[in-house]
Coordinates of C-alpha atoms in Angstrom, one line a residue:
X163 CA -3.9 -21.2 11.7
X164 CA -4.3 -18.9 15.0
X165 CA -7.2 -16.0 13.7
X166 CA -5.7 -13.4 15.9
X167 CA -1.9 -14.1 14.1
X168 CA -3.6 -14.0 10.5
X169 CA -5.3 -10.6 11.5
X170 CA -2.2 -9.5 12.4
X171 CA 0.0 -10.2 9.8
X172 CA -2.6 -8.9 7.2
X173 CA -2.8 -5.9 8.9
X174 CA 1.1 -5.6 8.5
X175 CA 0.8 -6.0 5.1
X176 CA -2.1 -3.1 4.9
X177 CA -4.3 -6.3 3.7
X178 CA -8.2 -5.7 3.6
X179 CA -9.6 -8.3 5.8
X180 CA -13.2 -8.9 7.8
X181 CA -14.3 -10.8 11.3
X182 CA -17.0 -11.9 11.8
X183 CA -18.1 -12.7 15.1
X184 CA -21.9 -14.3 16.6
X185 CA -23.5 -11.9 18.6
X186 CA -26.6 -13.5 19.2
X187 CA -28.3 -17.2 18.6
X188 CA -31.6 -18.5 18.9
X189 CA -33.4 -22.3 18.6
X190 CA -31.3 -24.8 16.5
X191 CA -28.2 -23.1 14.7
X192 CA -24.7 -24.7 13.4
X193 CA -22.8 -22.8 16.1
X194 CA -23.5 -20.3 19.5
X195 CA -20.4 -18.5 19.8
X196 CA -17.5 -18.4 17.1
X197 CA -15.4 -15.8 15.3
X198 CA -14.1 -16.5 11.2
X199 CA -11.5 -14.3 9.1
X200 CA -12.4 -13.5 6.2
X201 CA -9.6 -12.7 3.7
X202 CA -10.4 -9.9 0.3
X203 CA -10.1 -13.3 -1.6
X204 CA -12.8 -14.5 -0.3
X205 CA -10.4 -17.4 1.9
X206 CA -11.0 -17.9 5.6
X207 CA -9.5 -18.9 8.9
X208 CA -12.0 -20.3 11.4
X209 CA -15.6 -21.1 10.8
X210 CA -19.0 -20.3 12.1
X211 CA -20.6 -23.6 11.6
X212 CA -20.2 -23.8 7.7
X213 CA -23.5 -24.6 6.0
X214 CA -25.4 -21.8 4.1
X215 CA -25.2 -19.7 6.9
X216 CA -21.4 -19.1 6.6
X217 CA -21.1 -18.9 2.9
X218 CA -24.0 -15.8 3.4
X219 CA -21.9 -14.8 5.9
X220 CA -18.8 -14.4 3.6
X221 CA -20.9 -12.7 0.8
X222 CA -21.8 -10.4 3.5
X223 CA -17.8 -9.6 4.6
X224 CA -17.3 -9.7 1.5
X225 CA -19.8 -6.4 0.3
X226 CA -18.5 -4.7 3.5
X227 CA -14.8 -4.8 2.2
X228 CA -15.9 -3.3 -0.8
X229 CA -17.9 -0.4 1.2
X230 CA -15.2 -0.2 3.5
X231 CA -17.9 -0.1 5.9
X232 CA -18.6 -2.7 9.0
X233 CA -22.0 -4.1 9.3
X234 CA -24.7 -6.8 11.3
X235 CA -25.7 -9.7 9.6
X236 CA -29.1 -11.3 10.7
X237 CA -30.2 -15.2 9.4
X238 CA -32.9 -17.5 10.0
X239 CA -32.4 -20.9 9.3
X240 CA -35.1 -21.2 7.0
X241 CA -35.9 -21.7 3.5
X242 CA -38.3 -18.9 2.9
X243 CA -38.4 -15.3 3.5
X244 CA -35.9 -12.1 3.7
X245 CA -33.6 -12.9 5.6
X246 CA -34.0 -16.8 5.2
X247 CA -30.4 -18.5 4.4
X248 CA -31.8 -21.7 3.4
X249 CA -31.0 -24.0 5.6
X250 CA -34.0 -26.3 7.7
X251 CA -32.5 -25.8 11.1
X252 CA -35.5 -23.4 12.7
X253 CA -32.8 -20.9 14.7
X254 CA -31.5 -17.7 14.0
X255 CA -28.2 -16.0 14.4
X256 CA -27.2 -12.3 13.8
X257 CA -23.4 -11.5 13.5
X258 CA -21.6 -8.6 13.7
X259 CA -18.9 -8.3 11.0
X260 CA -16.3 -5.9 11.1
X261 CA -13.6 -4.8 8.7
X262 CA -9.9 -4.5 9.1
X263 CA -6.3 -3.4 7.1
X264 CA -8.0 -0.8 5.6
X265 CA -5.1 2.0 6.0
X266 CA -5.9 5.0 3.9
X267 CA -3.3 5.5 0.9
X268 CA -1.4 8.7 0.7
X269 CA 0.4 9.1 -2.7
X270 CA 3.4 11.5 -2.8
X271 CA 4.1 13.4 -6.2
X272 CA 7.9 14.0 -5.7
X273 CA 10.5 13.0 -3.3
X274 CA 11.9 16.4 -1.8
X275 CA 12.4 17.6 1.8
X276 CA 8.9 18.5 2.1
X277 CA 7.3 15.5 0.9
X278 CA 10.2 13.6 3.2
X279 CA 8.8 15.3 6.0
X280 CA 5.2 15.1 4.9
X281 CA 5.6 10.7 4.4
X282 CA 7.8 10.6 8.0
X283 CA 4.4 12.3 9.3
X284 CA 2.0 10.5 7.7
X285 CA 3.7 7.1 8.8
X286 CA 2.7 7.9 12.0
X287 CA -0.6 8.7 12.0
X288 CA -0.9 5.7 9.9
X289 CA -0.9 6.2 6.4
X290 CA 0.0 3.4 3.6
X291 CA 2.7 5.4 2.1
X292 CA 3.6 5.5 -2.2
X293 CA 6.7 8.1 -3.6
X294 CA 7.3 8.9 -6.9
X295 CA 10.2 10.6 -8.7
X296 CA 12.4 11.1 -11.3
X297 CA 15.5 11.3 -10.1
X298 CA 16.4 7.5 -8.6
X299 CA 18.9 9.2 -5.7
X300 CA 15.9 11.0 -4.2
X301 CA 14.2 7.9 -3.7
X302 CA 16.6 6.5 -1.3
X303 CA 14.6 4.2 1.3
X304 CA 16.7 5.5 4.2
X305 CA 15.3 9.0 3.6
X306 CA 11.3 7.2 3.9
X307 CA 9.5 5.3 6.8
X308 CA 9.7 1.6 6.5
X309 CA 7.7 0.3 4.3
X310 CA 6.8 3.2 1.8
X311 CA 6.3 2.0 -1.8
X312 CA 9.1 3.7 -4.0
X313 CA 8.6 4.4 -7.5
X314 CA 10.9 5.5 -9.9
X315 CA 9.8 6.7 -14.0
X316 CA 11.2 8.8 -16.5
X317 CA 8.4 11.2 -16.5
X318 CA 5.6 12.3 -13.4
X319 CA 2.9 11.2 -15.9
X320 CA 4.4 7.8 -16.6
X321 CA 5.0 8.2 -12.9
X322 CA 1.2 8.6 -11.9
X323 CA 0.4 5.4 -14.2
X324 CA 2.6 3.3 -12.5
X325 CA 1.1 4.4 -9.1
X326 CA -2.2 2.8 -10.2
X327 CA -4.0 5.6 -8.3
X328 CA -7.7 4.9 -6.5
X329 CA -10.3 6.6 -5.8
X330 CA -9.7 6.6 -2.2
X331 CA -6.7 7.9 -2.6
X332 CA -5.1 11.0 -0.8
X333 CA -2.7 12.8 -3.5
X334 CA -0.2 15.7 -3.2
X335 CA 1.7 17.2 -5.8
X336 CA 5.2 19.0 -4.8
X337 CA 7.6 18.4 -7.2
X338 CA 10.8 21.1 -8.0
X339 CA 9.3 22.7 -11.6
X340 CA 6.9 19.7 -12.9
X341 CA 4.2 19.9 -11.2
X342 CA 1.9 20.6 -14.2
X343 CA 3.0 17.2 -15.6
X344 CA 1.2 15.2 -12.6
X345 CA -1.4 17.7 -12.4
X346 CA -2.5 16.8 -16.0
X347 CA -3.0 13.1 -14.9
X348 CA -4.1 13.4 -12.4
X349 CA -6.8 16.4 -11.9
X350 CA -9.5 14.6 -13.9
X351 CA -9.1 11.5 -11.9
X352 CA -11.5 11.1 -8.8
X353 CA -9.9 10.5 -5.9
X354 CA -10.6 11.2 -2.1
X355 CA -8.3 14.7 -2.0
X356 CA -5.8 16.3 -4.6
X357 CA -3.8 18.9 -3.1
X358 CA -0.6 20.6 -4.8
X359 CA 2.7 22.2 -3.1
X360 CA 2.5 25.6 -5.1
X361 CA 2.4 29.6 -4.6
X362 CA -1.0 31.6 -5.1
X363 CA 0.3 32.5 -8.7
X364 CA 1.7 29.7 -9.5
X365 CA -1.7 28.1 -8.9
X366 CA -3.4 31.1 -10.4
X367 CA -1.4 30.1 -13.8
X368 CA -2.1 26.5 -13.6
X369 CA -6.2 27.0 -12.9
X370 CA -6.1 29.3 -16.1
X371 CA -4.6 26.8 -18.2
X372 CA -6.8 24.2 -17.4
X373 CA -9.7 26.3 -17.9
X374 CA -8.2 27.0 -21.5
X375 CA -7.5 23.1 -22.0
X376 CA -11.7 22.8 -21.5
X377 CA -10.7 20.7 -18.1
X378 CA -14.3 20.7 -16.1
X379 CA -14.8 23.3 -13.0
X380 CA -16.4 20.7 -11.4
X381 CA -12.7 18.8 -11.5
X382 CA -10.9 21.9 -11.1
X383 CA -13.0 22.3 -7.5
X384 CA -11.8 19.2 -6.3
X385 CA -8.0 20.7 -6.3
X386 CA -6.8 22.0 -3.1
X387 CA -4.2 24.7 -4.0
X388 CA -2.3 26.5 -2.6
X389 CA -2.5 23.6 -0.3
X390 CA -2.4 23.4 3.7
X391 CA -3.5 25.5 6.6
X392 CA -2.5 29.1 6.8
X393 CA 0.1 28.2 10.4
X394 CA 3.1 30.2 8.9
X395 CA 4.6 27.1 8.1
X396 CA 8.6 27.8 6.5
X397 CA 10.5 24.8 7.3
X398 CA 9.5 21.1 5.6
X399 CA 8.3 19.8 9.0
X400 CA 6.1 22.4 9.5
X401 CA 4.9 22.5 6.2
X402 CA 3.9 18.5 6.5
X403 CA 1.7 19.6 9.8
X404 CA -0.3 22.0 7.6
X405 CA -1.2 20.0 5.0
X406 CA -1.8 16.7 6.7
X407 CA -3.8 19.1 8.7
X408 CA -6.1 19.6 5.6
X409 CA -5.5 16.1 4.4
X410 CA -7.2 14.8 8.2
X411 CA -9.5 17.4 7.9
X412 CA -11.0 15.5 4.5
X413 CA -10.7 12.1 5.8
X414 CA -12.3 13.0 8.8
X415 CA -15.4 14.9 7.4
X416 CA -14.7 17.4 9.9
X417 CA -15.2 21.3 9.6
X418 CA -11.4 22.6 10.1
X419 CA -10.7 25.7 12.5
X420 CA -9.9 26.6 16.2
X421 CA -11.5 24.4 18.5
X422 CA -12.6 27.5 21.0
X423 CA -14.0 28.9 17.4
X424 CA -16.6 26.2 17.7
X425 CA -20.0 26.8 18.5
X426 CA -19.2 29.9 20.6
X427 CA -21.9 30.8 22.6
X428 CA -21.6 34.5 22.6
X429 CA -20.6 34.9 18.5
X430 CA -23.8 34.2 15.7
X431 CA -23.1 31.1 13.6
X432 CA -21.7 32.4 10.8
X433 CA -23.1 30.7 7.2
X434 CA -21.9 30.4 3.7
X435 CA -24.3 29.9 0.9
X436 CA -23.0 28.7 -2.5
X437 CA -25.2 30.7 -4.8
X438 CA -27.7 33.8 -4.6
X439 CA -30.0 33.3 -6.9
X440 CA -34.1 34.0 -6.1
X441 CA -34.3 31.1 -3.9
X442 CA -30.7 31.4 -2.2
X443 CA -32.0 35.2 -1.1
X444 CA -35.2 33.7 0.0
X445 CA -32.6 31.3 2.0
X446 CA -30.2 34.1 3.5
X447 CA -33.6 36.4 4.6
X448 CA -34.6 33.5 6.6
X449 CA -31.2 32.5 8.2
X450 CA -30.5 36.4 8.9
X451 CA -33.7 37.4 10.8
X452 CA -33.3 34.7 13.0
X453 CA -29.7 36.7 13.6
X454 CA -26.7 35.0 11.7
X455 CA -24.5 36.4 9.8
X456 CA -24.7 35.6 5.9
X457 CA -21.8 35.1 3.2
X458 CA -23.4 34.0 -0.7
X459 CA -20.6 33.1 -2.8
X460 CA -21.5 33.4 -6.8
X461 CA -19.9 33.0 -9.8
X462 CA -18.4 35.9 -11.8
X463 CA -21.0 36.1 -14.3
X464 CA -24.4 34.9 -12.5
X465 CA -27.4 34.3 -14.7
X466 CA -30.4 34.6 -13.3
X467 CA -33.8 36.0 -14.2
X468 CA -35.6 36.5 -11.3
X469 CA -33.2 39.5 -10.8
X470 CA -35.2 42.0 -8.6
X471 CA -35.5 39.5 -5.4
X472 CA -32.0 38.0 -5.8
X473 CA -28.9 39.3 -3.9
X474 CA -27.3 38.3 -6.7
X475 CA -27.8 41.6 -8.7
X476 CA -24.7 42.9 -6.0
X477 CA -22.3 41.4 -8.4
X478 CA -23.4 43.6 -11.3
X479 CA -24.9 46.6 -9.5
X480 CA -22.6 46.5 -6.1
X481 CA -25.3 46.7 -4.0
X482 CA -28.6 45.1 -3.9
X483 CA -31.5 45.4 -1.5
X484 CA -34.5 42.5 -0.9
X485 CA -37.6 43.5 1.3
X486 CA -35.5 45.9 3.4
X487 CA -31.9 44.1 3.7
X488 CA -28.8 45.0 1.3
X489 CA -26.5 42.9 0.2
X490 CA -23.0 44.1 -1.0
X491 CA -20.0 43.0 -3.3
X492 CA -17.0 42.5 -1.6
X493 CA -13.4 41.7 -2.7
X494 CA -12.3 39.7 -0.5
X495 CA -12.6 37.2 3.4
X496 CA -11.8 40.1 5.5
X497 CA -14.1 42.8 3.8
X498 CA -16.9 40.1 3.9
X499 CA -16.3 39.5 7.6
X500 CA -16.9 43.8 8.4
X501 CA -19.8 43.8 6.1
X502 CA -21.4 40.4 8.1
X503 CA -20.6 42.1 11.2
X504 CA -22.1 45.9 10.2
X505 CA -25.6 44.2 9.6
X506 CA -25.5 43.3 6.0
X507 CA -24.9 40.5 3.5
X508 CA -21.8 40.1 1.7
X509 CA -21.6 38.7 -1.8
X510 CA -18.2 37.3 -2.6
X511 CA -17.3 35.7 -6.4
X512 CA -16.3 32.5 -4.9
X513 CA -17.3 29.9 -7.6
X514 CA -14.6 27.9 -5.6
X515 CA -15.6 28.3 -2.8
X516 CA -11.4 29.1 -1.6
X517 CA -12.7 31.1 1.1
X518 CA -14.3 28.8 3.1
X519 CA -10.9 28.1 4.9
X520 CA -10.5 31.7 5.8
X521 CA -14.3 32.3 6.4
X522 CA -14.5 29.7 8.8
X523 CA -18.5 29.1 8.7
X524 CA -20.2 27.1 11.2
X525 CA -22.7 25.8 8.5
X526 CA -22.8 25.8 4.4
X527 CA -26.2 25.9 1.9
X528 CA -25.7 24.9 -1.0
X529 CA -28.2 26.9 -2.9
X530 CA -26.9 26.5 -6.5
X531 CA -29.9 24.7 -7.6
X532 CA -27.5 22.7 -10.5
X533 CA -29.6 19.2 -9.9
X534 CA -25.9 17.7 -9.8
X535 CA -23.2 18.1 -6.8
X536 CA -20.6 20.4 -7.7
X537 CA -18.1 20.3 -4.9
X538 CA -20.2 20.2 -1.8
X539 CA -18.9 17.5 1.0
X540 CA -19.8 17.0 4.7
X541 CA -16.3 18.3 5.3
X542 CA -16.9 21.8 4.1
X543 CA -18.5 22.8 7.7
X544 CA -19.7 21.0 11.1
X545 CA -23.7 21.4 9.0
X546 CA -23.6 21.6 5.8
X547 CA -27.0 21.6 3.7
X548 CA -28.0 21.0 0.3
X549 CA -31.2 22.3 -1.7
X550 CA -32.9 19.5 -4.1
X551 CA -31.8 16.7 -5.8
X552 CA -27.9 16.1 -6.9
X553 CA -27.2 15.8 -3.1
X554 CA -27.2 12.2 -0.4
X555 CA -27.9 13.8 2.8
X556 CA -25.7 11.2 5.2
X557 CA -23.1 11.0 2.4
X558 CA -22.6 14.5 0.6
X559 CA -24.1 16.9 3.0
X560 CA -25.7 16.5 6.7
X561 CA -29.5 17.1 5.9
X562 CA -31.4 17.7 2.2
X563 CA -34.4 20.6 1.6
X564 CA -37.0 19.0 -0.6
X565 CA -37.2 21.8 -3.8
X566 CA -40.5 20.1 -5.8
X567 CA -43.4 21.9 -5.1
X568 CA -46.0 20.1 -3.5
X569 CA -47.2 18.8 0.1
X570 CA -43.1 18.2 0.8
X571 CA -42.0 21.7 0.1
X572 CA -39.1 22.7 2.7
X573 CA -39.0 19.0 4.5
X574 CA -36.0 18.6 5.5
X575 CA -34.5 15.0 4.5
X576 CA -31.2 14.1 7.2
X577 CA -30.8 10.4 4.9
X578 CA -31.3 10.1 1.6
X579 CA -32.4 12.6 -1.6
X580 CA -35.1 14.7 -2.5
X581 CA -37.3 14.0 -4.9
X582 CA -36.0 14.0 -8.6
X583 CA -36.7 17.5 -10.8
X584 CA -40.0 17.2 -12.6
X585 CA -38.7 20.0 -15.4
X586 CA -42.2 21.8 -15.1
X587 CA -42.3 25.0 -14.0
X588 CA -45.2 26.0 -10.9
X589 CA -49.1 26.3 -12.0
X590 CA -49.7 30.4 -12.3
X591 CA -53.6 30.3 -13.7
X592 CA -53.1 27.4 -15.7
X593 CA -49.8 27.9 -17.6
X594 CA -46.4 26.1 -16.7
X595 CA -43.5 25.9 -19.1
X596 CA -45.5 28.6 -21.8
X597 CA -44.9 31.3 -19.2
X598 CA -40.9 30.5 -19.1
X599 CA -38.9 31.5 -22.2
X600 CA -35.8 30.3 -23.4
X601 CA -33.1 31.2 -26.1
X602 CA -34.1 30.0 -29.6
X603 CA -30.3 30.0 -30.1
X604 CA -26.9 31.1 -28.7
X605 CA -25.7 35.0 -29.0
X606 CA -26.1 38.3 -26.6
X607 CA -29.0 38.8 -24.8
X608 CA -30.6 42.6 -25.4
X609 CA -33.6 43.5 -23.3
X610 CA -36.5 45.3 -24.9
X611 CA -38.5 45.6 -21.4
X612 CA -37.8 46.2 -18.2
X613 CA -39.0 44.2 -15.2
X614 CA -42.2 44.9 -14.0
X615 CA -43.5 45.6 -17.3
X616 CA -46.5 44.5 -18.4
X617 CA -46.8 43.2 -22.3
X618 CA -48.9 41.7 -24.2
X619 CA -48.4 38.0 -26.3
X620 CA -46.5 38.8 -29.0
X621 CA -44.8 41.5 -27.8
X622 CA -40.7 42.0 -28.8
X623 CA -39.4 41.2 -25.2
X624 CA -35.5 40.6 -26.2
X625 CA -33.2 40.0 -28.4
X626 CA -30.4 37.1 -28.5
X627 CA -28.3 38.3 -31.2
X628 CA -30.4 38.9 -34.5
X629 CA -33.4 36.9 -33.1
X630 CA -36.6 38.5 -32.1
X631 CA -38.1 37.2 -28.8
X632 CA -41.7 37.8 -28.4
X633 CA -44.0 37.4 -25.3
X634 CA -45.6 34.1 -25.1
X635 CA -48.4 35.4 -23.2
X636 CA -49.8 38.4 -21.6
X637 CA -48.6 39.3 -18.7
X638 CA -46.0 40.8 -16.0
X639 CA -42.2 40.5 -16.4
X640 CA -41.1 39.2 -14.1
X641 CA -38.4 37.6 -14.4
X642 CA -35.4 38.7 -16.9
X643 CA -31.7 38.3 -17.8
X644 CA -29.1 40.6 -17.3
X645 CA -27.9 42.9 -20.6
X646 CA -24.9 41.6 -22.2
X647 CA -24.9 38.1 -21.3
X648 CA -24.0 35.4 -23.6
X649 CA -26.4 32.2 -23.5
X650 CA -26.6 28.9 -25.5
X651 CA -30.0 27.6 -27.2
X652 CA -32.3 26.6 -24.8
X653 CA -31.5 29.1 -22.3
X654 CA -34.0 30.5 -20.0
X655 CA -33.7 34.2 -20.2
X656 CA -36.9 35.4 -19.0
X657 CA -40.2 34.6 -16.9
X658 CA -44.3 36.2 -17.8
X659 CA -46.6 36.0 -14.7
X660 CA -50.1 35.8 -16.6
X661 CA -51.5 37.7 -13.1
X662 CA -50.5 41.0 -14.5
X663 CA -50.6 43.5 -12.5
X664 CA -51.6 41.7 -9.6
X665 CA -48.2 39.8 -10.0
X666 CA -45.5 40.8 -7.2
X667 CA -42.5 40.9 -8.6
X668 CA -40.1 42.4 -5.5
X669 CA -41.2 40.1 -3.2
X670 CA -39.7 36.8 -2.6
X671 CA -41.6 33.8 -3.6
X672 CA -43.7 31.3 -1.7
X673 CA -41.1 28.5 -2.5
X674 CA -38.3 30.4 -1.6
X675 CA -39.6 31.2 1.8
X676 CA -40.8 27.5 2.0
X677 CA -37.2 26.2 1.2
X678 CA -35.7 28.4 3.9
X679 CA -37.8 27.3 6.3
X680 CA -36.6 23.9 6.1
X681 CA -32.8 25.6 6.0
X682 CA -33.4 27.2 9.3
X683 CA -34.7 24.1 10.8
X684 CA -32.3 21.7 9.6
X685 CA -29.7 24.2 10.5
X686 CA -30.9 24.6 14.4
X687 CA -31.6 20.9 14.6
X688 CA -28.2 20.0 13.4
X689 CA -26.6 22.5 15.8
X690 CA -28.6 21.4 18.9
X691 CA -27.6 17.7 17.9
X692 CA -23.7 18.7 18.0
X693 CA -24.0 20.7 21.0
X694 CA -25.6 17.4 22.8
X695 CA -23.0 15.2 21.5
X696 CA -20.2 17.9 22.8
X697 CA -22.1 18.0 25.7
X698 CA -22.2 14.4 26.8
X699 CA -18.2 13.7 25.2
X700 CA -17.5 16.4 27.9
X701 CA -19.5 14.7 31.1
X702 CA -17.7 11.2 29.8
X703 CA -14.4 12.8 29.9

């Protein structure tokens, strides 16, 4: 059997296949120059000399189908040592295997004009095409590209199950008036992008009721809704351009917007950060004296402690300022973009993170702090940067800030994670967690002190609903939660520096200046690095 007809007939069939080839050969070695198929089975056409070499070789293909991911394979024939396949012939080989038929899946929730047009699209820019819906006469194969897998079902959810969605996956939902069905199955499920075919309060509905059905934010940030890019799409074909615009976007790990928006020379970068908390201000300080423009998304009800250094206070207060800068609440994209561009720092509730699209940034920080990855993807801007561990820089973000204190404080990791959370709180004259308080149990938190105070241990700091809390220690507050907020046992609520008055408590801390540090140099370096590349793409052309 002919390799090159076998690779083509797979590839037909949207079959996951491998080649591998021999690059290089050295000394005594079954074969110099061949090329073998390797099949998802684990079958193959053509050999590389057989032996253990080859059998290696087909483990190998086969790991790389699974990653989806090519690779170079190097083997000494030898019985001893890494990369020894154990065989006695004294050469080495290296071979370069490559993976094939690995056409991304897009699965269509509904068989209307706009997911016709969408599929007819999609075909084209080679998609492996699924359709479901409940109504068999919508499904009619002359209205679909050749090829398309047609599912019929007597309900979208039985639908979904008979779809046997993956991960990988690329879903949208636009059915005629059951798209909550689908969005049920489906919105839980990890796959590579969910969208959904809706109006803003339409969506607005749906998020609410899947808040009240206790589904996970972190699985409600995965749903793109309304779905597409903002092209005043009307007609079905335009529609399909907008949101296999998004849909490329996500495959492609690429940031979205105009091209002559890119990296303009004579406009500051403009970046996002995901939280702005005490170490997220100490973040934007850095990244707006060196002269971009900031936008902190938060949550509607932040909680943090360290409240007198944190922009965050804007979203309680309206307007908060940190060693000399302000930062404001704003309503909405456009009213973040005037503030940005009159000098100060917007604070948007964003939890989100909707306005990206809109906002356009050149990089995003997440600054959250959560120790897990809650949304953030290499997609969501051309850098995007994550603070501590949760995050894979190469796979979920561009570059990682090391968080630990320590001699590593503010490197800047481009592969691979920080180190993991150690759970202590820093050194301050001997005590670490003692100096941190938490809620003995859930209920309102009442303040007895303000920040800045100094108290003595045993001292009635707070209340969290009948309980007393009492100073641990003597000492500065400095850190304390907001009035009125409801925690859980176990909460931390507020902070005692045992340095008294010699404590600062309006300045930003070491760490946080530390941490943005390494921001503004992963942030420069990753810019410079694009630039190049555009640079040297243009001379080629």
């Amino acid at each position: 059997m002919n390799i090159f007809s076998e690779a083509a007939r797979l590839e037909a069939q949207n079959r996951p296949f491998a080649l591998a080839q021999i690059v290089d050969s050295r000394g005594s070695t079954p074969r110099h120059s061949a090329q073998m198929l390797i099949r998802d089975d684990g079958s193959i056409v053509g050999t590389i000399g057989g032996g253990m070499v080859e059998r290696r070789v087909i483990d190998e293909a086969l790991n790389a189908l699974r990653e989806k991911a090519s690779r170079m394979f190097h083997g000494r024939m030898a019985r001893t040592g890494a990369d020894a396949v154990g065989s006695d012939c004294g050469g080495a080989m290296s071979v370069y295997i490559s993976v094939h038929g690995l056409r991304p899946r897009l699965v269509l929730i509904g068989a209307g004009h706009v997911n016709r047009a969408v599929a007819h699209s999609a075909a084209l820019l080679g998609f492996e095409l699924a359709v479901a819906d409940i109504y068999p006469e919508s499904l009619n194969p002359e209205r679909f590209p050749p090829l398309t897998q047609l599912v019929h079902a007597e309900s979208f959810g039985a639908a979904v199950e008979k779809l046997a969605v993956q991960p990988d996956n690329y879903v949208l939902i636009a059915t005629n008036n059951q798209d909550r069905e689908a969005l049920d199955k489906l919105v839980t499920q990890p796959v590579a992008w969910l969208g959904l075919l809706a109006s803003r309060r339409k969506v607005q509905v749906f998020l609410r009721q899947l808040r009240e059905n206790g589904v996970a934010e972190t699985d409600i940030a995965r749903l793109h809704a309304p779905v597409g890019y903002n092209i005043g799409a009307e007609t079905p074909n335009e529609i399909a351009i907008s949101v296999l615009a998004e849909i490329l976007q996500v495959k492609n790990h690429a940031p979205g917007g105009l091209m002559m928006a890119s990296d303009s020379p004579t406009q500051p970068l403009r970046v996002a950060i995901r939280g702005a908390g005490d170490i997220a201000t100490g973040v934007a300080l850095r990244l707006w004296h060196a002269g971009f423009k900031v936008v902190m998304l938060e949550v509607e009800k932040p909680t943090v402690i360290r409240r007198t250094v944190a922009f965050v206070q804007a979203v309680f207060d309206g307007e908060m300022t940190v060693e000399g800068v302000t930062a404001r609440r704003v309503d909405s994209v456009q009213e973040a973009i005037r503030v940005a561009d009159n000098g100060a720092i917007p604070v948007l509730v964003d939890p989100l993170c909707e306005s990206l699209r809109e906002l356009n940034p050149g990089c995003v920080v997440d600054a959250i702090l959560a120790k897990e990855n809650l949304g953030t993807h290499c997609g969501l801007a051309p850098s995007v940067i994550a603070l501590g561990p949760g995050f894979c820089a190469g796979t979920d973000c561009h570059a990682v800030i090391e968080t630990n204190r320590g001699h590593w404080l503010g490197q800047v990791i481009y592969q691979g994670r920080a180190q993991d959370n150690t759970g202590v709180p820093g050194n301050i004259m001997g005590h670490t967690a003692k100096r941190v308080i938490r809620a003995p149990g859930a209920g309102i938190m009442r303040a007895c002190v303000k920040l800045g105070d100094i108290v003595n241990e045993g001292d009635v700091i707070a209340t969290v609903g009948e309980a007393e809390i009492r100073a641990p220690l003597s000492g500065m507050v400095r850190g304390l939660l907001n009035d009125g907020l409801v925690v859980d046992i176990g909460f931390k609520i507020s902070d005692i520096d045992p340095r008294g008055d010699k404590a600062d408590y309006t300045s930003v801390s070491d760490k946080a200046r530390a941490i943005g540090g390494g921001v503004l140099e992963a942030l420069m370096t990753l810019t410079n690095q694009r630039i190049k590349q555009q640079n040297r793409s243009t001379i080629a052309a």
